[in-house]
Tab-separated table of C-alpha atoms in Angstrom:
chain	number	residue	atom	x	y	z
A	53	MET	CA	73.684	8.302	-34.996
A	54	THR	CA	70.466	10.225	-34.359
A	55	LYS	CA	69.708	12.927	-36.885
A	56	ARG	CA	69.504	16.445	-35.503
A	57	ILE	CA	66.193	17.786	-36.811
A	58	GLY	CA	65.123	21.347	-36.132
A	59	VAL	CA	62.206	23.618	-36.941
A	60	PHE	CA	62.615	27.318	-37.708
A	61	PRO	CA	59.075	28.663	-37.258
A	62	GLY	CA	57.633	31.964	-38.356
A	63	THR	CA	54.980	33.731	-40.331
A	64	PHE	CA	57.528	34.817	-42.961
A	65	ASP	CA	55.255	37.575	-44.272
A	66	PRO	CA	57.498	38.140	-46.159
A	67	ILE	CA	60.700	36.164	-45.741
A	68	THR	CA	63.641	38.571	-45.300
A	69	LYS	CA	67.409	38.470	-45.616
A	70	GLY	CA	67.484	38.233	-41.815
A	71	HIS	CA	65.480	34.984	-41.953
A	72	ILE	CA	67.789	33.581	-44.632
A	73	ASP	CA	70.810	34.400	-42.462
A	74	ILE	CA	69.346	32.476	-39.494
A	75	ILE	CA	68.473	29.541	-41.781
A	76	ARG	CA	71.993	29.508	-43.249
A	77	ARG	CA	73.609	29.537	-39.822
A	78	GLY	CA	71.197	26.907	-38.478
A	79	THR	CA	72.226	24.457	-41.196
A	80	HIS	CA	75.709	24.296	-39.686
A	81	PHE	CA	74.566	22.396	-36.590
A	82	LEU	CA	71.550	20.478	-37.916
A	83	ASP	CA	71.124	17.536	-40.269
A	84	HIS	CA	67.620	18.566	-41.292
A	85	LEU	CA	66.003	22.004	-40.966
A	86	ILE	CA	62.284	22.462	-41.513
A	87	ILE	CA	61.114	26.017	-42.065
A	88	GLY	CA	57.665	25.959	-40.467
A	89	ILE	CA	55.420	28.618	-41.975
A	90	SER	CA	52.658	29.379	-39.518
A	91	GLU	CA	49.091	29.950	-40.624
A	92	ASN	CA	48.662	32.116	-37.509
A	93	PRO	CA	44.971	33.098	-37.246
A	94	GLY	CA	45.919	35.938	-34.885
A	95	LYS	CA	47.713	37.839	-37.648
A	96	SER	CA	46.499	39.449	-40.854
A	97	PRO	CA	49.262	38.621	-43.317
A	98	LEU	CA	49.861	40.501	-46.553
A	99	PHE	CA	50.578	37.234	-48.381
A	100	SER	CA	48.497	34.047	-48.296
A	101	PRO	CA	49.987	30.928	-46.673
A	102	GLN	CA	50.556	29.422	-50.130
A	103	GLN	CA	52.317	32.574	-51.374
A	104	ARG	CA	54.557	32.612	-48.289
A	105	LEU	CA	55.394	28.935	-48.817
A	106	GLU	CA	56.190	29.495	-52.500
A	107	MET	CA	58.422	32.502	-51.723
A	108	THR	CA	60.229	30.534	-49.007
A	109	LEU	CA	60.768	27.524	-51.278
A	110	GLN	CA	62.156	29.829	-53.973
A	111	GLU	CA	64.447	31.527	-51.441
A	112	ILE	CA	65.770	28.133	-50.316
A	113	LYS	CA	66.464	27.201	-53.932
A	114	GLU	CA	68.201	30.531	-54.662
A	115	THR	CA	70.360	30.567	-51.518
A	116	LEU	CA	71.099	26.830	-51.239
A	117	PRO	CA	74.823	27.303	-52.021
A	118	LEU	CA	75.122	29.320	-48.779
A	119	PHE	CA	73.837	26.429	-46.668
A	120	ASN	CA	75.752	23.516	-45.202
A	121	PRO	CA	75.453	20.839	-47.924
A	122	GLY	CA	75.084	18.150	-45.246
A	123	CYS	CA	71.809	19.646	-44.016
A	124	LYS	CA	68.508	18.987	-45.744
A	125	VAL	CA	66.379	22.171	-45.827
A	126	GLU	CA	62.662	22.203	-46.565
A	127	ALA	CA	59.629	24.389	-45.917
A	128	SER	CA	56.168	23.394	-44.768
A	129	LEU	CA	52.948	25.109	-43.725
A	130	PHE	CA	51.555	24.375	-40.282
A	131	SER	CA	48.729	25.482	-38.049
A	132	GLY	CA	48.191	24.838	-34.389
A	133	LEU	CA	50.814	24.416	-31.712
A	134	LEU	CA	54.431	24.679	-32.790
A	135	VAL	CA	55.568	21.903	-30.431
A	136	ARG	CA	52.978	19.512	-31.902
A	137	PHE	CA	54.234	20.316	-35.408
A	138	ALA	CA	57.842	19.804	-34.265
A	139	GLU	CA	56.999	16.468	-32.620
A	140	PHE	CA	55.055	15.345	-35.701
A	141	ARG	CA	58.082	16.114	-37.887
A	142	GLY	CA	60.497	14.353	-35.503
A	143	ALA	CA	62.281	17.561	-34.491
A	144	THR	CA	63.984	17.917	-31.131
A	145	LEU	CA	65.026	21.537	-31.592
A	146	ILE	CA	63.266	24.819	-32.291
A	147	LEU	CA	65.501	27.441	-33.876
A	148	ARG	CA	64.695	31.089	-33.164
A	149	GLY	CA	66.362	34.337	-34.128
A	150	LEU	CA	66.807	37.209	-31.686
A	151	ARG	CA	67.230	40.788	-32.866
A	152	ALA	CA	67.056	42.767	-29.634
A	153	VAL	CA	66.352	42.577	-25.917
A	154	SER	CA	62.686	43.263	-26.705
A	155	ASP	CA	62.562	39.964	-28.651
A	156	PHE	CA	63.994	38.123	-25.658
A	157	GLU	CA	61.074	38.953	-23.328
A	158	TYR	CA	58.548	37.359	-25.678
A	159	GLU	CA	60.815	34.448	-26.623
A	160	PHE	CA	61.565	33.686	-22.964
A	161	GLN	CA	57.840	33.275	-22.253
A	162	LEU	CA	57.370	31.218	-25.411
A	163	VAL	CA	60.155	28.814	-24.395
A	164	GLY	CA	58.524	28.356	-20.994
A	165	MET	CA	55.188	27.441	-22.552
A	166	ASN	CA	56.767	25.175	-25.178
A	167	THR	CA	58.812	23.379	-22.494
A	168	TYR	CA	55.655	22.877	-20.446
A	169	LEU	CA	53.884	21.415	-23.497
A	170	SER	CA	56.816	19.211	-24.553
A	171	SER	CA	59.915	18.664	-22.453
A	172	LYS	CA	61.544	16.742	-25.344
A	173	ILE	CA	62.096	19.839	-27.473
A	174	GLU	CA	64.863	22.372	-26.840
A	175	THR	CA	64.930	25.925	-28.153
A	176	VAL	CA	68.146	27.396	-29.531
A	177	PHE	CA	68.518	31.123	-30.150
A	178	LEU	CA	70.772	32.693	-32.749
A	179	MET	CA	71.470	36.391	-32.496
A	180	SER	CA	70.805	38.245	-35.711
A	181	SER	CA	73.945	39.361	-37.449
A	182	GLU	CA	74.752	43.050	-37.082
A	183	ARG	CA	73.645	43.882	-40.620
A	184	HIS	CA	70.248	42.206	-40.105
A	185	HIS	CA	69.399	43.012	-36.475
A	186	PHE	CA	66.863	45.720	-37.340
A	187	ILE	CA	65.080	43.858	-40.150
A	188	SER	CA	61.657	42.408	-39.444
A	189	SER	CA	58.839	41.397	-41.766
A	190	ARG	CA	56.587	43.892	-40.000
A	191	PHE	CA	58.979	46.805	-40.637
A	192	VAL	CA	59.532	45.709	-44.237
A	193	LYS	CA	55.767	45.804	-44.850
A	194	GLU	CA	55.289	49.122	-43.026
A	195	VAL	CA	58.113	50.836	-44.911
A	196	ALA	CA	56.893	49.399	-48.230
A	197	LEU	CA	53.304	50.510	-47.561
A	198	LEU	CA	54.583	54.039	-46.862
A	199	GLY	CA	56.513	54.104	-50.139
A	200	GLY	CA	60.006	53.425	-48.778
A	201	ASP	CA	62.630	51.303	-50.500
A	202	VAL	CA	62.974	47.854	-48.903
A	203	SER	CA	65.041	46.252	-51.667
A	204	GLU	CA	68.082	45.873	-49.370
A	205	PHE	CA	66.108	43.839	-46.813
A	206	VAL	CA	64.536	41.221	-49.089
A	207	SER	CA	65.563	39.267	-52.159
A	208	PRO	CA	64.656	40.488	-55.667
A	209	LEU	CA	61.919	37.815	-55.814
A	210	VAL	CA	60.298	39.019	-52.583
A	211	PHE	CA	60.735	42.659	-53.615
A	212	LYS	CA	58.891	41.913	-56.872
A	213	SER	CA	56.089	40.207	-54.915
A	214	LEU	CA	55.841	43.238	-52.616
A	215	LYS	CA	55.626	45.559	-55.641
A	216	GLU	CA	52.728	43.495	-56.974
A	217	LYS	CA	50.888	43.731	-53.633
A	218	ILE	CA	51.800	47.376	-52.977
A	219	PRO	CA	51.544	49.259	-56.291
A	220	HIS	CA	53.591	52.345	-55.299
A	221	GLN	CA	56.523	50.244	-54.012
């Protein structure tokens, strides 16, 4: 039987409880899930690629009991086209989370481009759970930078890392 390999791509700056929820749910229909951490040159991340990878690996380790034990979960940095990374890793599925209709517009265009670049890779969307639908890395950083409490949106490890980057957090 062919293994079902998927990639869950993102910047993960930082990884949130919403990301972990999508990862957990994705493990229930995949044999192998690769969390692809993008080194997107178009963004100015708060954390370095290596820091984002380390936080993600720690989150996987901490939340592993929540995942389907039959699914291997790993994290890897990548740069360049997502579909090329997915093909290189043997994935046939890209896993994406949707929070709102506004996400869908962008994701719809992205799927079109990815399908044009590689017709062998399908994209599957998971709706964010109700308790996570408003969480985004961007909002977590903005609220933290303005002195708000983001401890409910990220793990204690990520919260500690944010406090180190943003002294008044």
